[in-house]
Structures are given as structure tokens and as C-alpha cells.
Amino acid sequence: MNKLYGNFFKYVGTAIDYVLEFFIAVFSLLTELFRSFRSLLLSLLFFGGCLFFFIFLIPLSFSSRGGGNWGGILLLILIFPVIGSFAVSRLKYVQYMVTEYFYERADYYLLGKDITYDTMGDYGRRYQRKIEEERRRQEAARARMEEELFRQRFEAFFNQANYYGQGAGDYGSYNQSGYQGSYDGGFKEKYEAAIHRLGVDVTADKYEIRLAYKKLAKKYHPDLNPEEDTTQLFQEINAANDFLSDENIARYKAAYGKQ
């Protein structure tokens, strides 16, 4: 009976997970598409001003019946990125809350693991706490990066002053070797090692990276591989994903993306 209950929770949770993942992908794609349209529209308004309305929008409004359709489309282009972003965040919230609820109950009946919370709302509150912790972590990382950039600029200014006071030779050698080499701190090698661990190219964006991680995490999860020990590999995959945060991805793209 426990196996029957466990499989029920497992398959229902998996089905809900895939359905919500599909809607998240659709809304994410539409949000990015409408955001691009909005940027183009705002650029035309910025550079063309009122001339854009007289040459383009007003003739279109008269060519359509009543002129309401084009106004609705323009309004949709302007507001959909906001609506889409909100929808994606809520769908991810529901996905986490529901799937964690069903998966933990599947583990309870199939593997004998303890259930953390009694209601879906408790899982939702845990998700909100995780999001808040991630936001604080990113703010702290951003503050450290800004502090490091300030230190970098200060040292550059200080060495430039020494350059004009003492000559260009010492400053040039320091700028080319000591300063630039010490600032990276092995970040490039760590980033590329993490990327290769997930099996994607260094040019991959954050969405490709997250998709690769999700596939590997499901494939090598120890609970799904009882015949072989995948714990070490699963830990390496998680460590690589943790290092490939949005900030580190943006930092690598800014520093090495055009090489």
C-alpha cells in the first residue's frame, strides 16, 4: 500500500512539475519577446518623438476599424513584460510549493524519509524564505564586487600618480602583470571548470546553464540511482551550479565574453 501511495504522489508531482515548467517556459519566452518589442517601441519614440506618431501610428489607427486594435496592441507591448514577469515568478512559486509537497510524500512512502511540513502553504513560505536569502546573498556579493572595483580604481589612480612622478616603466609592468593577474583570483578557471562540469559551452547563457543543471540533477540524484553511488557526482553538479550564479555569469560575460 505504501508503494501505491508513493507512486501516486510521485507521478502526480512529476506531471504537475512538467505542466508548470511548460507554462513557465512559455511565459518567459513571451515576456522576453514583448520586452524586445517594448525596447524597440521606446527607442522609436525617443528618437522619433511626435513624428513617429504622425507617420506611423495615426495612419495605422485609421486603417483599422475604429483604431482600437492598434492601441490595444501597443498597450499590451508596454505592460506585458511586467505581467509576464509577475506570472513567471508566481508560477515558479506554485511549482516549488506543489512539487515539494508531492515529492516529499512520495519519499515518505517509498523511502521512509520524514515529511518536513504538513501543508503546501508551509512549503510556499519556505520558498519565500529561500528567495529572500538568495536576494540578500546577491546583495552581499554585489557589495563585495563594488568594494573590489573601488579598490581597483583607487590602486589604478594611485599607480597612475606614481607613473607621472617616477616614470612609466614600473607602472606599466605592474598594470600588465601584478594588478590584473591578482584581481581575477582564478575566477576564469573556476568558472570554466564549473561550466564543463555541467556539460555546456562557456558561451551558454543562464537559461541554458539552469536547464543543463536540472537535467543532470534529475539524472544523477542518489535516490533515483539505487544501483550505483552517484553522491559524489551529484555533489559536484550542485557545487558547479552554486558557483554559476547570475552574478558570476554576468561577471564572466563582461570580462571574457568577447574573447
PDB file of C-alpha atoms in Angstrom:
ATOM      1  CA  MET A   1       0.000   0.000   0.000  1.00  0.00           C
ATOM      2  CA  ASN A   2       2.860   2.362   0.810  1.00  0.00           C
ATOM      3  CA  LYS A   3       4.333   1.751  -2.638  1.00  0.00           C
ATOM      4  CA  LEU A   4       0.973   2.541  -4.229  1.00  0.00           C
ATOM      5  CA  TYR A   5       0.675   5.808  -2.299  1.00  0.00           C
ATOM      6  CA  GLY A   6       4.294   6.681  -3.033  1.00  0.00           C
ATOM      7  CA  ASN A   7       3.960   6.144  -6.768  1.00  0.00           C
ATOM      8  CA  PHE A   8       0.739   8.173  -6.792  1.00  0.00           C
ATOM      9  CA  PHE A   9       2.416  11.180  -5.183  1.00  0.00           C
ATOM     10  CA  LYS A  10       5.494  10.736  -7.365  1.00  0.00           C
ATOM     11  CA  TYR A  11       3.654  10.615 -10.701  1.00  0.00           C
ATOM     12  CA  VAL A  12       1.209  13.389  -9.815  1.00  0.00           C
ATOM     13  CA  GLY A  13       4.091  15.587  -8.675  1.00  0.00           C
ATOM     14  CA  THR A  14       6.050  14.843 -11.843  1.00  0.00           C
ATOM     15  CA  ALA A  15       3.054  15.635 -14.061  1.00  0.00           C
ATOM     16  CA  ILE A  16       2.423  18.934 -12.277  1.00  0.00           C
ATOM     17  CA  ASP A  17       6.130  19.748 -12.484  1.00  0.00           C
ATOM     18  CA  TYR A  18       6.209  19.287 -16.271  1.00  0.00           C
ATOM     19  CA  VAL A  19       2.978  21.216 -16.839  1.00  0.00           C
ATOM     20  CA  LEU A  20       4.139  24.179 -14.763  1.00  0.00           C
ATOM     21  CA  GLU A  21       7.594  24.043 -16.359  1.00  0.00           C
ATOM     22  CA  PHE A  22       5.911  24.311 -19.776  1.00  0.00           C
ATOM     23  CA  PHE A  23       3.889  27.369 -18.756  1.00  0.00           C
ATOM     24  CA  ILE A  24       6.960  28.964 -17.169  1.00  0.00           C
ATOM     25  CA  ALA A  25       8.901  28.492 -20.422  1.00  0.00           C
ATOM     26  CA  VAL A  26       6.026  29.934 -22.488  1.00  0.00           C
ATOM     27  CA  PHE A  27       5.574  32.990 -20.281  1.00  0.00           C
ATOM     28  CA  SER A  28       9.338  33.540 -20.100  1.00  0.00           C
ATOM     29  CA  LEU A  29       9.612  33.442 -23.888  1.00  0.00           C
ATOM     30  CA  LEU A  30       6.654  35.785 -24.376  1.00  0.00           C
ATOM     31  CA  THR A  31       7.986  38.154 -21.726  1.00  0.00           C
ATOM     32  CA  GLU A  32      11.371  38.402 -23.449  1.00  0.00           C
ATOM     33  CA  LEU A  33       9.679  38.822 -26.831  1.00  0.00           C
ATOM     34  CA  PHE A  34       7.413  41.625 -25.652  1.00  0.00           C
ATOM     35  CA  ARG A  35      10.308  43.216 -23.766  1.00  0.00           C
ATOM     36  CA  SER A  36      12.222  43.383 -27.060  1.00  0.00           C
ATOM     37  CA  PHE A  37       9.202  44.929 -28.788  1.00  0.00           C
ATOM     38  CA  ARG A  38       8.853  47.439 -25.985  1.00  0.00           C
ATOM     39  CA  SER A  39      12.519  48.424 -26.219  1.00  0.00           C
ATOM     40  CA  LEU A  40      12.142  48.926 -29.966  1.00  0.00           C
ATOM     41  CA  LEU A  41       8.974  50.990 -29.478  1.00  0.00           C
ATOM     42  CA  LEU A  42      10.559  53.161 -26.786  1.00  0.00           C
ATOM     43  CA  SER A  43      13.617  53.673 -28.971  1.00  0.00           C
ATOM     44  CA  LEU A  44      11.419  54.837 -31.842  1.00  0.00           C
ATOM     45  CA  LEU A  45       9.555  57.164 -29.508  1.00  0.00           C
ATOM     46  CA  PHE A  46      12.782  58.512 -28.082  1.00  0.00           C
ATOM     47  CA  PHE A  47      14.446  59.178 -31.405  1.00  0.00           C
ATOM     48  CA  GLY A  48      11.384  59.951 -33.494  1.00  0.00           C
ATOM     49  CA  GLY A  49       9.192  61.716 -30.959  1.00  0.00           C
ATOM     50  CA  CYS A  50       5.897  63.082 -32.227  1.00  0.00           C
ATOM     51  CA  LEU A  51       6.969  62.491 -35.829  1.00  0.00           C
ATOM     52  CA  PHE A  52       6.701  58.746 -35.150  1.00  0.00           C
ATOM     53  CA  PHE A  53       3.037  59.131 -34.196  1.00  0.00           C
ATOM     54  CA  PHE A  54       2.133  61.188 -37.278  1.00  0.00           C
ATOM     55  CA  ILE A  55       3.987  58.997 -39.771  1.00  0.00           C
ATOM     56  CA  PHE A  56       3.324  55.546 -38.356  1.00  0.00           C
ATOM     57  CA  LEU A  57       0.725  55.215 -35.615  1.00  0.00           C
ATOM     58  CA  ILE A  58      -2.008  57.602 -36.782  1.00  0.00           C
ATOM     59  CA  PRO A  59      -2.293  56.114 -40.321  1.00  0.00           C
ATOM     60  CA  LEU A  60      -2.435  52.629 -38.814  1.00  0.00           C
ATOM     61  CA  SER A  61      -5.176  53.634 -36.413  1.00  0.00           C
ATOM     62  CA  PHE A  62      -7.298  54.984 -39.264  1.00  0.00           C
ATOM     63  CA  SER A  63      -6.638  51.945 -41.446  1.00  0.00           C
ATOM     64  CA  SER A  64      -8.088  49.609 -38.804  1.00  0.00           C
ATOM     65  CA  ARG A  65     -11.740  49.624 -37.824  1.00  0.00           C
ATOM     66  CA  GLY A  66     -12.217  52.169 -35.094  1.00  0.00           C
ATOM     67  CA  GLY A  67      -8.481  52.356 -34.454  1.00  0.00           C
ATOM     68  CA  GLY A  68      -8.828  50.346 -31.225  1.00  0.00           C
ATOM     69  CA  ASN A  69      -6.849  47.264 -32.204  1.00  0.00           C
ATOM     70  CA  TRP A  70      -3.510  49.037 -32.625  1.00  0.00           C
ATOM     71  CA  GLY A  71      -3.972  50.869 -29.358  1.00  0.00           C
ATOM     72  CA  GLY A  72      -4.592  47.567 -27.605  1.00  0.00           C
ATOM     73  CA  ILE A  73      -1.534  46.004 -29.189  1.00  0.00           C
ATOM     74  CA  LEU A  74       0.661  48.917 -28.131  1.00  0.00           C
ATOM     75  CA  LEU A  75      -0.746  48.769 -24.615  1.00  0.00           C
ATOM     76  CA  LEU A  76      -0.065  45.027 -24.496  1.00  0.00           C
ATOM     77  CA  ILE A  77       3.527  45.560 -25.660  1.00  0.00           C
ATOM     78  CA  LEU A  78       4.066  48.101 -22.884  1.00  0.00           C
ATOM     79  CA  ILE A  79       2.500  46.208 -19.977  1.00  0.00           C
ATOM     80  CA  PHE A  80       3.010  42.523 -20.849  1.00  0.00           C
ATOM     81  CA  PRO A  81       6.683  42.393 -19.707  1.00  0.00           C
ATOM     82  CA  VAL A  82       5.510  43.412 -16.232  1.00  0.00           C
ATOM     83  CA  ILE A  83       2.585  40.987 -16.252  1.00  0.00           C
ATOM     84  CA  GLY A  84       4.743  38.202 -17.702  1.00  0.00           C
ATOM     85  CA  SER A  85       7.488  38.638 -15.102  1.00  0.00           C
ATOM     86  CA  PHE A  86       4.912  38.513 -12.330  1.00  0.00           C
ATOM     87  CA  ALA A  87       3.302  35.416 -13.851  1.00  0.00           C
ATOM     88  CA  VAL A  88       6.656  33.622 -14.131  1.00  0.00           C
ATOM     89  CA  SER A  89       7.540  34.383 -10.507  1.00  0.00           C
ATOM     90  CA  ARG A  90       4.135  33.150  -9.286  1.00  0.00           C
ATOM     91  CA  LEU A  91       4.326  30.015 -11.420  1.00  0.00           C
ATOM     92  CA  LYS A  92       7.770  29.214 -10.004  1.00  0.00           C
ATOM     93  CA  TYR A  93       6.369  29.755  -6.518  1.00  0.00           C
ATOM     94  CA  VAL A  94       3.473  27.363  -7.198  1.00  0.00           C
ATOM     95  CA  GLN A  95       5.807  24.861  -8.876  1.00  0.00           C
ATOM     96  CA  TYR A  96       8.118  24.720  -5.879  1.00  0.00           C
ATOM     97  CA  MET A  97       5.292  24.581  -3.351  1.00  0.00           C
ATOM     98  CA  VAL A  98       3.274  21.843  -5.072  1.00  0.00           C
ATOM     99  CA  THR A  99       6.124  19.652  -6.288  1.00  0.00           C
ATOM    100  CA  GLU A 100       7.934  19.737  -2.933  1.00  0.00           C
ATOM    101  CA  TYR A 101       4.686  18.736  -1.247  1.00  0.00           C
ATOM    102  CA  PHE A 102       4.135  15.739  -3.546  1.00  0.00           C
ATOM    103  CA  TYR A 103       7.782  14.682  -3.813  1.00  0.00           C
ATOM    104  CA  GLU A 104       8.327  14.643  -0.052  1.00  0.00           C
ATOM    105  CA  ARG A 105       5.256  12.476   0.406  1.00  0.00           C
ATOM    106  CA  ALA A 106       6.495  10.168  -2.333  1.00  0.00           C
ATOM    107  CA  ASP A 107       9.831   9.887  -0.497  1.00  0.00           C
ATOM    108  CA  TYR A 108       7.951   9.234   2.742  1.00  0.00           C
ATOM    109  CA  TYR A 109       6.089   6.221   1.354  1.00  0.00           C
ATOM    110  CA  LEU A 110       8.822   4.909  -0.957  1.00  0.00           C
ATOM    111  CA  LEU A 111      11.996   5.657   1.015  1.00  0.00           C
ATOM    112  CA  GLY A 112      10.780   6.179   4.567  1.00  0.00           C
ATOM    113  CA  LYS A 113      12.024   9.775   4.755  1.00  0.00           C
ATOM    114  CA  ASP A 114      10.463  12.272   7.139  1.00  0.00           C
ATOM    115  CA  ILE A 115       7.945  14.838   5.944  1.00  0.00           C
ATOM    116  CA  THR A 116       9.116  18.384   6.629  1.00  0.00           C
ATOM    117  CA  TYR A 117       5.782  20.243   6.524  1.00  0.00           C
ATOM    118  CA  ASP A 118       2.112  19.334   6.768  1.00  0.00           C
ATOM    119  CA  THR A 119       0.602  21.827   4.311  1.00  0.00           C
ATOM    120  CA  MET A 120       1.505  23.281   0.915  1.00  0.00           C
ATOM    121  CA  GLY A 121       1.450  26.755   2.433  1.00  0.00           C
ATOM    122  CA  ASP A 122       4.409  25.820   4.640  1.00  0.00           C
ATOM    123  CA  TYR A 123       6.416  24.869   1.544  1.00  0.00           C
ATOM    124  CA  GLY A 124       5.426  28.168  -0.033  1.00  0.00           C
ATOM    125  CA  ARG A 125       6.734  30.067   2.969  1.00  0.00           C
ATOM    126  CA  ARG A 126       9.991  28.095   2.787  1.00  0.00           C
ATOM    127  CA  TYR A 127      10.293  29.085  -0.875  1.00  0.00           C
ATOM    128  CA  GLN A 128       9.804  32.749   0.010  1.00  0.00           C
ATOM    129  CA  ARG A 129      12.498  32.461   2.684  1.00  0.00           C
ATOM    130  CA  LYS A 130      14.875  30.902   0.144  1.00  0.00           C
ATOM    131  CA  ILE A 131      14.183  33.701  -2.326  1.00  0.00           C
ATOM    132  CA  GLU A 132      14.832  36.308   0.364  1.00  0.00           C
ATOM    133  CA  GLU A 133      18.070  34.587   1.416  1.00  0.00           C
ATOM    134  CA  GLU A 134      19.201  34.466  -2.221  1.00  0.00           C
ATOM    135  CA  ARG A 135      18.393  38.155  -2.633  1.00  0.00           C
ATOM    136  CA  ARG A 136      20.460  39.025   0.434  1.00  0.00           C
ATOM    137  CA  ARG A 137      23.305  36.818  -0.755  1.00  0.00           C
ATOM    138  CA  GLN A 138      23.313  38.539  -4.137  1.00  0.00           C
ATOM    139  CA  GLU A 139      23.248  41.965  -2.483  1.00  0.00           C
ATOM    140  CA  ALA A 140      26.206  40.982  -0.305  1.00  0.00           C
ATOM    141  CA  ALA A 141      28.089  39.660  -3.343  1.00  0.00           C
ATOM    142  CA  ARG A 142      27.290  42.838  -5.255  1.00  0.00           C
ATOM    143  CA  ALA A 143      28.551  44.945  -2.354  1.00  0.00           C
ATOM    144  CA  ARG A 144      31.796  42.938  -2.267  1.00  0.00           C
ATOM    145  CA  MET A 145      32.224  43.368  -6.002  1.00  0.00           C
ATOM    146  CA  GLU A 146      31.627  47.114  -5.784  1.00  0.00           C
ATOM    147  CA  GLU A 147      34.142  47.322  -2.945  1.00  0.00           C
ATOM    148  CA  GLU A 148      36.666  45.403  -5.032  1.00  0.00           C
ATOM    149  CA  LEU A 149      36.052  47.660  -8.031  1.00  0.00           C
ATOM    150  CA  PHE A 150      36.535  50.705  -5.819  1.00  0.00           C
ATOM    151  CA  ARG A 151      39.819  49.261  -4.566  1.00  0.00           C
ATOM    152  CA  GLN A 152      40.836  48.533  -8.157  1.00  0.00           C
ATOM    153  CA  ARG A 153      40.138  52.098  -9.264  1.00  0.00           C
ATOM    154  CA  PHE A 154      41.900  53.521  -6.242  1.00  0.00           C
ATOM    155  CA  GLU A 155      45.007  51.444  -6.926  1.00  0.00           C
ATOM    156  CA  ALA A 156      44.899  52.398 -10.599  1.00  0.00           C
ATOM    157  CA  PHE A 157      44.681  56.071  -9.670  1.00  0.00           C
ATOM    158  CA  PHE A 158      47.482  55.703  -7.111  1.00  0.00           C
ATOM    159  CA  ASN A 159      49.762  53.909  -9.571  1.00  0.00           C
ATOM    160  CA  GLN A 160      48.987  56.423 -12.278  1.00  0.00           C
ATOM    161  CA  ALA A 161      50.096  59.173  -9.921  1.00  0.00           C
ATOM    162  CA  ASN A 162      53.322  57.232  -9.303  1.00  0.00           C
ATOM    163  CA  TYR A 163      53.716  56.829 -13.044  1.00  0.00           C
ATOM    164  CA  TYR A 164      53.775  60.563 -13.624  1.00  0.00           C
ATOM    165  CA  GLY A 165      56.005  61.072 -10.603  1.00  0.00           C
ATOM    166  CA  GLN A 166      58.521  58.256 -11.109  1.00  0.00           C
ATOM    167  CA  GLY A 167      58.286  57.146 -14.758  1.00  0.00           C
ATOM    168  CA  ALA A 168      56.263  54.794 -16.905  1.00  0.00           C
ATOM    169  CA  GLY A 169      58.308  51.608 -16.570  1.00  0.00           C
ATOM    170  CA  ASP A 170      57.293  50.432 -13.106  1.00  0.00           C
ATOM    171  CA  TYR A 171      53.633  51.365 -13.585  1.00  0.00           C
ATOM    172  CA  GLY A 172      53.371  49.600 -16.921  1.00  0.00           C
ATOM    173  CA  SER A 173      54.786  46.330 -15.633  1.00  0.00           C
ATOM    174  CA  TYR A 174      52.583  46.420 -12.553  1.00  0.00           C
ATOM    175  CA  ASN A 175      49.455  47.132 -14.567  1.00  0.00           C
ATOM    176  CA  GLN A 176      50.143  44.329 -17.032  1.00  0.00           C
ATOM    177  CA  SER A 177      51.112  41.591 -14.620  1.00  0.00           C
ATOM    178  CA  GLY A 178      50.723  42.172 -10.899  1.00  0.00           C
ATOM    179  CA  TYR A 179      47.463  44.072 -10.862  1.00  0.00           C
ATOM    180  CA  GLN A 180      45.394  42.362 -13.497  1.00  0.00           C
ATOM    181  CA  GLY A 181      46.533  38.892 -12.572  1.00  0.00           C
ATOM    182  CA  SER A 182      45.801  39.290  -8.852  1.00  0.00           C
ATOM    183  CA  TYR A 183      42.323  40.715  -9.386  1.00  0.00           C
ATOM    184  CA  ASP A 184      40.942  37.684 -11.246  1.00  0.00           C
ATOM    185  CA  GLY A 185      41.905  35.319  -8.436  1.00  0.00           C
ATOM    186  CA  GLY A 186      41.428  32.225 -10.592  1.00  0.00           C
ATOM    187  CA  PHE A 187      37.821  33.141 -11.316  1.00  0.00           C
ATOM    188  CA  LYS A 188      38.090  32.341 -15.049  1.00  0.00           C
ATOM    189  CA  GLU A 189      39.426  28.829 -14.410  1.00  0.00           C
ATOM    190  CA  LYS A 190      36.812  28.113 -11.728  1.00  0.00           C
ATOM    191  CA  TYR A 191      34.006  29.357 -13.952  1.00  0.00           C
ATOM    192  CA  GLU A 192      35.078  27.280 -16.943  1.00  0.00           C
ATOM    193  CA  ALA A 193      35.564  24.182 -14.783  1.00  0.00           C
ATOM    194  CA  ALA A 194      32.016  24.583 -13.441  1.00  0.00           C
ATOM    195  CA  ILE A 195      30.674  25.092 -16.975  1.00  0.00           C
ATOM    196  CA  HIS A 196      32.388  21.935 -18.205  1.00  0.00           C
ATOM    197  CA  ARG A 197      31.071  20.020 -15.190  1.00  0.00           C
ATOM    198  CA  LEU A 198      27.529  20.795 -16.390  1.00  0.00           C
ATOM    199  CA  GLY A 199      28.441  19.884 -19.965  1.00  0.00           C
ATOM    200  CA  VAL A 200      27.712  23.223 -21.629  1.00  0.00           C
ATOM    201  CA  ASP A 201      29.834  25.698 -23.556  1.00  0.00           C
ATOM    202  CA  VAL A 202      31.313  28.827 -21.954  1.00  0.00           C
ATOM    203  CA  THR A 203      29.122  30.905 -24.264  1.00  0.00           C
ATOM    204  CA  ALA A 204      25.958  29.451 -22.723  1.00  0.00           C
ATOM    205  CA  ASP A 205      23.549  31.897 -21.100  1.00  0.00           C
ATOM    206  CA  LYS A 206      21.987  31.439 -17.681  1.00  0.00           C
ATOM    207  CA  TYR A 207      18.913  29.691 -19.066  1.00  0.00           C
ATOM    208  CA  GLU A 208      20.983  27.031 -20.852  1.00  0.00           C
ATOM    209  CA  ILE A 209      23.053  26.569 -17.695  1.00  0.00           C
ATOM    210  CA  ARG A 210      19.978  26.127 -15.475  1.00  0.00           C
ATOM    211  CA  LEU A 211      18.447  23.661 -17.926  1.00  0.00           C
ATOM    212  CA  ALA A 212      21.653  21.616 -18.068  1.00  0.00           C
ATOM    213  CA  TYR A 213      21.860  21.549 -14.271  1.00  0.00           C
ATOM    214  CA  LYS A 214      18.243  20.463 -13.903  1.00  0.00           C
ATOM    215  CA  LYS A 215      18.706  17.576 -16.342  1.00  0.00           C
ATOM    216  CA  LEU A 216      21.912  16.375 -14.655  1.00  0.00           C
ATOM    217  CA  ALA A 217      20.468  16.737 -11.149  1.00  0.00           C
ATOM    218  CA  LYS A 218      17.489  14.564 -12.057  1.00  0.00           C
ATOM    219  CA  LYS A 219      19.690  12.050 -13.875  1.00  0.00           C
ATOM    220  CA  TYR A 220      22.242  11.587 -11.088  1.00  0.00           C
ATOM    221  CA  HIS A 221      20.142  12.117  -7.964  1.00  0.00           C
ATOM    222  CA  PRO A 222      21.182   9.374  -5.483  1.00  0.00           C
ATOM    223  CA  ASP A 223      17.566   8.463  -4.719  1.00  0.00           C
ATOM    224  CA  LEU A 224      16.941   7.771  -8.407  1.00  0.00           C
ATOM    225  CA  ASN A 225      20.103   5.646  -8.778  1.00  0.00           C
ATOM    226  CA  PRO A 226      19.929   2.991  -6.050  1.00  0.00           C
ATOM    227  CA  GLU A 227      22.103   0.564  -8.060  1.00  0.00           C
ATOM    228  CA  GLU A 228      25.169   2.847  -8.142  1.00  0.00           C
ATOM    229  CA  ASP A 229      26.676   5.520  -5.913  1.00  0.00           C
ATOM    230  CA  THR A 230      26.196   8.907  -7.594  1.00  0.00           C
ATOM    231  CA  THR A 231      26.504  11.003  -4.426  1.00  0.00           C
ATOM    232  CA  GLN A 232      29.901  12.469  -5.280  1.00  0.00           C
ATOM    233  CA  LEU A 233      28.855  13.295  -8.844  1.00  0.00           C
ATOM    234  CA  PHE A 234      25.589  14.822  -7.616  1.00  0.00           C
ATOM    235  CA  GLN A 235      27.509  16.990  -5.128  1.00  0.00           C
ATOM    236  CA  GLU A 236      29.868  18.168  -7.883  1.00  0.00           C
ATOM    237  CA  ILE A 237      26.901  19.120 -10.081  1.00  0.00           C
ATOM    238  CA  ASN A 238      25.313  21.085  -7.236  1.00  0.00           C
ATOM    239  CA  ALA A 239      28.602  22.812  -6.428  1.00  0.00           C
ATOM    240  CA  ALA A 240      29.037  23.816 -10.064  1.00  0.00           C
ATOM    241  CA  ASN A 241      25.502  25.203 -10.214  1.00  0.00           C
ATOM    242  CA  ASP A 242      26.001  27.140  -6.970  1.00  0.00           C
ATOM    243  CA  PHE A 243      29.144  28.758  -8.362  1.00  0.00           C
ATOM    244  CA  LEU A 244      27.403  29.662 -11.628  1.00  0.00           C
ATOM    245  CA  SER A 245      25.179  32.287 -10.049  1.00  0.00           C
ATOM    246  CA  ASP A 246      23.608  35.039 -12.155  1.00  0.00           C
ATOM    247  CA  GLU A 247      26.261  37.455 -10.873  1.00  0.00           C
ATOM    248  CA  ASN A 248      29.180  35.175 -11.756  1.00  0.00           C
ATOM    249  CA  ILE A 249      27.689  34.536 -15.197  1.00  0.00           C
ATOM    250  CA  ALA A 250      27.348  38.277 -15.798  1.00  0.00           C
ATOM    251  CA  ARG A 251      30.870  38.861 -14.452  1.00  0.00           C
ATOM    252  CA  TYR A 252      32.367  36.272 -16.802  1.00  0.00           C
ATOM    253  CA  LYS A 253      30.428  37.580 -19.808  1.00  0.00           C
ATOM    254  CA  ALA A 254      31.602  41.128 -19.076  1.00  0.00           C
ATOM    255  CA  ALA A 255      35.253  40.154 -18.630  1.00  0.00           C
ATOM    256  CA  TYR A 256      35.744  37.304 -21.118  1.00  0.00           C
ATOM    257  CA  GLY A 257      32.623  37.109 -23.264  1.00  0.00           C
ATOM    258  CA  LYS A 258      34.188  38.781 -26.307  1.00  0.00           C
ATOM    259  CA  GLN A 259      37.443  36.865 -26.316  1.00  0.00           C
TER     260      GLN A 259
END
